[in-house]
Structures are given as structure tokens and as C-alpha cells.
Coordinates of N, CA and C in Angstrom, one line a residue:
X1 N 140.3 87.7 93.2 CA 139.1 88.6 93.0 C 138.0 88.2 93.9
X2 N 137.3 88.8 94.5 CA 136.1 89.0 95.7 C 135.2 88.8 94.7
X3 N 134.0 88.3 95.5 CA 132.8 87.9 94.9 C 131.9 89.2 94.1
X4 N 132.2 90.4 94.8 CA 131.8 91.7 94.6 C 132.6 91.7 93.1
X5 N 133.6 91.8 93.2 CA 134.5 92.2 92.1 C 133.8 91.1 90.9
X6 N 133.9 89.8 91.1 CA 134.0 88.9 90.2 C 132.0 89.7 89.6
X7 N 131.0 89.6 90.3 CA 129.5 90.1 89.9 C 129.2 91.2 89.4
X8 N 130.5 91.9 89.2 CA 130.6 93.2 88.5 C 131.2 92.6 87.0
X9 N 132.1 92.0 86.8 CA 133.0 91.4 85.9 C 131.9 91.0 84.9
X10 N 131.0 89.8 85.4 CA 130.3 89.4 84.4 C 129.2 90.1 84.1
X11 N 128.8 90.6 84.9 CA 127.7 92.0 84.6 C 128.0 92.7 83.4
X12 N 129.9 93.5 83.4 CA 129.7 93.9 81.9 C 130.0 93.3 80.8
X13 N 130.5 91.9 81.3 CA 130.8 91.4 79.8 C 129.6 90.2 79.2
X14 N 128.4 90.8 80.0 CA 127.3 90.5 80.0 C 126.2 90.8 78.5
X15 N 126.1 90.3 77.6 CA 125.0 90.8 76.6 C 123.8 91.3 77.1
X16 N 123.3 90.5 77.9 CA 121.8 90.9 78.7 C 121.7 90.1 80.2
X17 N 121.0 90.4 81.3 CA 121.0 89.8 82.5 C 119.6 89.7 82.8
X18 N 119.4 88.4 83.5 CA 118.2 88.1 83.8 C 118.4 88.0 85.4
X19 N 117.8 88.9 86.4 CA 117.8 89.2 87.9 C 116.7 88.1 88.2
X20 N 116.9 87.1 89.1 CA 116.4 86.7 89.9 C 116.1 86.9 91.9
X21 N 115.5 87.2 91.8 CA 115.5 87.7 93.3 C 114.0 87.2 94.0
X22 N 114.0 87.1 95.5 CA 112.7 87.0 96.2 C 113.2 87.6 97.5
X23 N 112.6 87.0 98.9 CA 112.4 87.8 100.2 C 113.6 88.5 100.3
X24 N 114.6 87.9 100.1 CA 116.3 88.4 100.7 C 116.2 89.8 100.2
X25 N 115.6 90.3 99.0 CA 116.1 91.6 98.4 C 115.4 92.2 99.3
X26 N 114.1 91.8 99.8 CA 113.3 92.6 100.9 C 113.8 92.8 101.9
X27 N 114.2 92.0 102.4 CA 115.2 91.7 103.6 C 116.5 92.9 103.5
X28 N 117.2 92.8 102.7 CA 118.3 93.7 101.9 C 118.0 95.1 102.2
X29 N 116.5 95.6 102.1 CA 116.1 97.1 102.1 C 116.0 97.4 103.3
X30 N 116.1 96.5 104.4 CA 115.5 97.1 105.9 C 114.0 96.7 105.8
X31 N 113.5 96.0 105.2 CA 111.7 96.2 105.3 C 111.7 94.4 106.1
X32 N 112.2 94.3 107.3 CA 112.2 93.0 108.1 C 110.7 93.7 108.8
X33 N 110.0 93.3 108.0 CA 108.6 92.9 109.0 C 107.8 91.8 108.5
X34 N 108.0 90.8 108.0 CA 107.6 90.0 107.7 C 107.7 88.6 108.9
X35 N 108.7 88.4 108.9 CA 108.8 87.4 109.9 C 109.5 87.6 111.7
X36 N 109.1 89.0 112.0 CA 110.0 89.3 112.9 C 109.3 90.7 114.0
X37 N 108.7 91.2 115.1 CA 108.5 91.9 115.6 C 109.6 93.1 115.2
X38 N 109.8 93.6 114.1 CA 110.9 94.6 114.4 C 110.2 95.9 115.0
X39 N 110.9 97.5 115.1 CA 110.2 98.0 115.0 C 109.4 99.0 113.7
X40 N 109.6 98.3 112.6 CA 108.8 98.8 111.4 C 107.1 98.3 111.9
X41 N 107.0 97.1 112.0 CA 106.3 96.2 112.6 C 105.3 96.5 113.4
X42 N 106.1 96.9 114.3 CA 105.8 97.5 116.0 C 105.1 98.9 115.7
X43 N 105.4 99.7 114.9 CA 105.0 100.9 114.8 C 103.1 100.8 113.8
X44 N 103.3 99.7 112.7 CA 102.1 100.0 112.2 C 101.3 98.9 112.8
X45 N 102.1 97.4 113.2 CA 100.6 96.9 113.6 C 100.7 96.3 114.9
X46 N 101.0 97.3 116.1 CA 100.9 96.7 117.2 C 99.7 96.4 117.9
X47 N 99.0 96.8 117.4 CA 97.3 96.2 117.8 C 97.0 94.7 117.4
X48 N 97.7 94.2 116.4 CA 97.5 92.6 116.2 C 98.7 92.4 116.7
X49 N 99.7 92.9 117.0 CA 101.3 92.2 117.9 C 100.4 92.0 119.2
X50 N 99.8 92.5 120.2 CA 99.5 92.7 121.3 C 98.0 91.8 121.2
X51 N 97.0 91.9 120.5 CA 96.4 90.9 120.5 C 96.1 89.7 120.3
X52 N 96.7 89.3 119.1 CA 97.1 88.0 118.6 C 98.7 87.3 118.8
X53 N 99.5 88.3 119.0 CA 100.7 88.1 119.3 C 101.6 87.6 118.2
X54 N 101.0 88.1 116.8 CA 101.8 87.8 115.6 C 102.9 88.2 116.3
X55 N 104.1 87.4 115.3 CA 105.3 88.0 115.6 C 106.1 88.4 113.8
X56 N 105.3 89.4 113.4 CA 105.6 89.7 111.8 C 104.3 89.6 110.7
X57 N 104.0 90.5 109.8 CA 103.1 90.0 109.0 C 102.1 88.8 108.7
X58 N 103.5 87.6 108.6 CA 103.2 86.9 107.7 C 102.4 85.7 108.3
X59 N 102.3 86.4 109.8 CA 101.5 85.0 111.0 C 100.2 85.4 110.9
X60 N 100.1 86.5 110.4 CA 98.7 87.2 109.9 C 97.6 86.6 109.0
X61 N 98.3 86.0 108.1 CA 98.0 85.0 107.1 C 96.9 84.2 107.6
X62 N 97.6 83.5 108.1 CA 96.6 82.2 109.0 C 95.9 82.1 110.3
X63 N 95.6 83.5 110.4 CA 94.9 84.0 112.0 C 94.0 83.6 111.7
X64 N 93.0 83.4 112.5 CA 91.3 83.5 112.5 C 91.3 85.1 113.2
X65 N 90.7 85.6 112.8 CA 90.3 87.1 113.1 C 89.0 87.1 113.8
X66 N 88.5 87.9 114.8 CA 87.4 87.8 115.1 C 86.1 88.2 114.7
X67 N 86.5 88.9 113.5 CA 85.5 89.2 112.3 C 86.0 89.2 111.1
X68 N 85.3 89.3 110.0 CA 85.8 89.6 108.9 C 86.4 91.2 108.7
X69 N 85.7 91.7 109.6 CA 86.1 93.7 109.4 C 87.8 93.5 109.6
X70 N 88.0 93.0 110.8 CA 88.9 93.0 111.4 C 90.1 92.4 110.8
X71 N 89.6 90.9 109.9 CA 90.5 90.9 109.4 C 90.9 91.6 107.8
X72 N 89.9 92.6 107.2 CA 89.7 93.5 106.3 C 91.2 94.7 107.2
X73 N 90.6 94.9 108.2 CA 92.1 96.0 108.4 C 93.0 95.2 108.9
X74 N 93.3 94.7 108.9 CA 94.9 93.6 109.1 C 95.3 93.9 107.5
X75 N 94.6 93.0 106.3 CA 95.5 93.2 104.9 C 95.6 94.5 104.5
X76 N 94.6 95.8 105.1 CA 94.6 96.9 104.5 C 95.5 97.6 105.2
X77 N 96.2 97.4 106.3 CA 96.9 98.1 107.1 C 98.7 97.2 106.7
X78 N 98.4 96.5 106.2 CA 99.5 95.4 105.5 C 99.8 95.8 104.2
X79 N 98.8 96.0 103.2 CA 98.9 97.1 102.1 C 99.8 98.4 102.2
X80 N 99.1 98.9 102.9 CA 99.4 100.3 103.5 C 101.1 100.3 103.5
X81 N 101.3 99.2 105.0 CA 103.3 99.4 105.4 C 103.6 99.0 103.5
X82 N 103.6 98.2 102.9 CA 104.1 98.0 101.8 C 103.8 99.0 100.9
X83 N 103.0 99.4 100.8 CA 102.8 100.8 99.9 C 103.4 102.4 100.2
X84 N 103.5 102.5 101.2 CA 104.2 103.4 102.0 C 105.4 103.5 102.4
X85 N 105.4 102.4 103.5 CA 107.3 102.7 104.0 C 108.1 102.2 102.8
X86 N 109.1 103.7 102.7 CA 109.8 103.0 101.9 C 111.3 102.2 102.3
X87 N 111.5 101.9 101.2 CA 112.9 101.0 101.8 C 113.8 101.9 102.5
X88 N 114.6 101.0 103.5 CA 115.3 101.5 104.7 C 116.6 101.8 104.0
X89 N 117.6 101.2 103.3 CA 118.3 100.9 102.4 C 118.2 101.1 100.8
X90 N 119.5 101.2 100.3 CA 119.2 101.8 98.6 C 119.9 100.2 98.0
X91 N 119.2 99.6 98.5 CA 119.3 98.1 98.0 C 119.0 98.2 96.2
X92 N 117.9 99.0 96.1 CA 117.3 98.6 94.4 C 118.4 99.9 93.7
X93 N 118.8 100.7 94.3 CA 119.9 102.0 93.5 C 121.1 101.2 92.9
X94 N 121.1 100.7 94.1 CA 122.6 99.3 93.7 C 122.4 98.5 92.6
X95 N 121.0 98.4 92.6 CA 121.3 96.9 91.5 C 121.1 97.7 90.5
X96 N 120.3 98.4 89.8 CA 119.9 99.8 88.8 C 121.2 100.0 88.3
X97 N 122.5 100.4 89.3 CA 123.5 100.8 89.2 C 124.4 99.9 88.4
X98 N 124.3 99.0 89.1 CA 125.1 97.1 89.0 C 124.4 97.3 87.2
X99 N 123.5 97.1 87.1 CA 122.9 96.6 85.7 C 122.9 97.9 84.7
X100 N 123.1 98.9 85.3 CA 123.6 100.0 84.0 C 122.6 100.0 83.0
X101 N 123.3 100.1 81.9 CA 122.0 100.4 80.9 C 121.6 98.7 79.9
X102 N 122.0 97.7 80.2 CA 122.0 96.5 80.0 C 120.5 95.8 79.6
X103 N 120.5 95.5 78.6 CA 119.1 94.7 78.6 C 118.8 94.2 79.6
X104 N 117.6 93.9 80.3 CA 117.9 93.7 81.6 C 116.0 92.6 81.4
X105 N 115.4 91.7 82.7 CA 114.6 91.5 83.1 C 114.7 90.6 84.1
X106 N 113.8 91.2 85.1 CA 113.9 91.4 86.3 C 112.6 90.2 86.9
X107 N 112.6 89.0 87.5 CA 112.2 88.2 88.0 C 112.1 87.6 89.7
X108 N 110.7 87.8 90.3 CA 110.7 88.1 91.6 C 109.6 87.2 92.1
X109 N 109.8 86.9 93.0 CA 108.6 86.0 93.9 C 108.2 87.1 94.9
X110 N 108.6 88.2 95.1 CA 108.2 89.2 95.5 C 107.0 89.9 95.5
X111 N 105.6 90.6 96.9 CA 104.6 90.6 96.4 C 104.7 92.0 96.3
X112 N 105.9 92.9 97.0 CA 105.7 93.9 98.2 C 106.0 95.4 97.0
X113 N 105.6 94.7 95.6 CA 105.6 96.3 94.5 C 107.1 96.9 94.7
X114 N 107.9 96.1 95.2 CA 109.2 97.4 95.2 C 109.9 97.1 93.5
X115 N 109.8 95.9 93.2 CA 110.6 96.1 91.7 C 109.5 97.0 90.7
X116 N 108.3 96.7 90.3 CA 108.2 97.8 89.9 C 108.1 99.3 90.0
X117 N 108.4 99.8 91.5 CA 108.3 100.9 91.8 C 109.8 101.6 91.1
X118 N 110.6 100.9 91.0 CA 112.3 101.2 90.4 C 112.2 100.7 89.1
X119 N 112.1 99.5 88.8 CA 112.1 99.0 87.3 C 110.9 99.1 86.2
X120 N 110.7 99.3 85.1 CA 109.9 99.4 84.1 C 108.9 98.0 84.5
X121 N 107.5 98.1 84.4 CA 107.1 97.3 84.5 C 107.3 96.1 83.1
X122 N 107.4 96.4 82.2 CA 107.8 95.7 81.1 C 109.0 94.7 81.5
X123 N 109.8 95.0 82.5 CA 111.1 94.3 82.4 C 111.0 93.7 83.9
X124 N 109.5 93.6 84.4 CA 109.8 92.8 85.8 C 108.4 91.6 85.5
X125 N 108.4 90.7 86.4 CA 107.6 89.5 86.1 C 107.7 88.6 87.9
X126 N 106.7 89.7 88.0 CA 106.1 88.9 89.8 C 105.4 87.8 89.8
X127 N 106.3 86.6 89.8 CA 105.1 84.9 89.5 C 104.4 85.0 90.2
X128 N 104.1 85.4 91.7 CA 103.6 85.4 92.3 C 102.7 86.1 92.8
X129 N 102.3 87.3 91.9 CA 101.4 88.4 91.9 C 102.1 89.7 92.9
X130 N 101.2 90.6 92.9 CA 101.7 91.7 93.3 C 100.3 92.3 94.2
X131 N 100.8 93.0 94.9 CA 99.8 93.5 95.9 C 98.9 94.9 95.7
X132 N 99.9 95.2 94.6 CA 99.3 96.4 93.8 C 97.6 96.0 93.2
X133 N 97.8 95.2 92.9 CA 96.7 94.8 92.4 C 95.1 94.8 93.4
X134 N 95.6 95.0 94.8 CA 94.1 95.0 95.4 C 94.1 96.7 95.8
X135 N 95.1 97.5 95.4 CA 94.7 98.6 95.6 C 93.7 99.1 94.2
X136 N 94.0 98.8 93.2 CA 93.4 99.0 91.7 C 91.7 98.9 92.5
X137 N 91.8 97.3 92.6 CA 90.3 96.9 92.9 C 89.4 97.6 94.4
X138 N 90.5 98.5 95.0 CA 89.7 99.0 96.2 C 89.9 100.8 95.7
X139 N 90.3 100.8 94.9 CA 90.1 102.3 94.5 C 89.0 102.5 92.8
X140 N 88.5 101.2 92.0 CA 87.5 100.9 91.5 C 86.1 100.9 92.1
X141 N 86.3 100.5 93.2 CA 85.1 99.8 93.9 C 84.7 99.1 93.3
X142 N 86.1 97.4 93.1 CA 85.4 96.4 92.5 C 85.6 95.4 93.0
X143 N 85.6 95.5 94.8 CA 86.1 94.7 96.1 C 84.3 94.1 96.5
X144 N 84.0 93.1 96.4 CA 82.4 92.8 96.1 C 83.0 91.5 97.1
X145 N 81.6 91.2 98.1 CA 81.8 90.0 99.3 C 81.0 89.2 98.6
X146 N 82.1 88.0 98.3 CA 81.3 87.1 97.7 C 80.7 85.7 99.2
X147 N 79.5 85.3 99.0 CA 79.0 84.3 99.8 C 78.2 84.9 101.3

């Protein structure tokens, strides 16, 4: 039996399944811009590829920007690819599929909103927050500069 075969097997003789997942599932969908010039990358933020020479989002992080504006549209243009492009791949149709109608909860180090955008927010649990969360606060107007 193949590993495919065998992750199906216990899936249904499964009472309930607890999904753990982080970057790889991202990775899984085609959404490689995080660590890597791809061209998903190349298309929305060549203006920090070319001037800072990130090579992926996540070098973004720890730039010094040359202003604060500037670094305001780096995360909102970061927002944006995650909020928009969708996945390249039907990576989350698969697992939906895989887990059937199964009690299910869904556990992610993931920031990039794709499990809740497929799964019930009730049955997913981002330890590590979600990015959704600064669009709330930028469509409130309750994005306030502190210092």
C-alpha cells in the first residue's frame, strides 16, 4: 500500500481528524512568494525586488524602509497578494475532499487566510494569527500611529 493509499485508509476509519498544517500547504498551492523571487512575486512587488533586492516577502520583514509610508505599502501591498491571488493549485479541494464529511479541526501556523477562506472558521485555529485581521482594522479606521 502507498502512502496515498495508506492516508486515505485512516482518514475513513477515522472517528474525527485533527489537520495540522503550516508553510508547505502554502507552498502546495503555487503561492511560492514568500521565500523566493518567483514570478507571483515579480508581478506585485517588483519595486522592493529592484530596490531593496528582497528575494520573497518574507525579507521584507526586517528591511529598514526609507520611511514609514513606504514601509506602510510594502505590508499593504503584502495584504493585498494574500488577499487576492488565489491559490495556483486546488491543494485545499483535496484535503475538503480527503476529510469528507468527518469531524474535522483544522490547525495552522499559517497567516495567509487560506484555511479560513475553505474551512468554517469554527473548525480552524491560526496560533499564529491571521492577516485578516489588519484588513478589519484598516476598513474600521482603527489603524491609529502610535508614538
Amino acid at each position: 500500500m502507498n502512502k496515498i493509499d495508506e492516508l486515505i485508509k485512516h482518514v475513513k476509519d477515522a472517528d474525527a481528524i485533527v489537520v495540522g498544517a503550516g508553510s508547505g500547504m502554502s507552498r502546495a498551492t503555487g503561492l511560492a512568494f514568500w521565500y523566493e523571487n518567483s514570478p507571483l512575486y515579480m508581478d506585485n512587488m517588483k519595486y522592493f525586488a529592484k530596490k531593496y533586492g528582497f528575494k520573497g516577502l518574507f525579507q521584507g520583514f526586517y528591511n529598514r524602509f526609507e520611511s514609514e509610508e513606504e514601509h506602510w505599502v510594502f505590508l499593504l501591498e503584502l495584504y493585498k497578494m494574500m488577499n487576492e491571488i488565489p491559490p495556483q493549485k486546488p491543494t485545499y479541494e483535496y484535503l475538503k475532499n480527503l476529510i469528507g464529511d468527518k469531524p474535522v479541526h483544522y490547525v495552522t501556523t499559517n497567516q495567509d487566510m487560506l484555511f479560513t477562506k475553505y474551512f468554517p472558521e469554527n473548525e480552524v485555529s491560526e496560533i499564529q494569527g491571521s492577516w485578516h485581521y489588519i484588513l478589519k482594522l484598516i476598513s474600521h479606521g482603527s489603524v491609529v500611529r502610535l508614538g
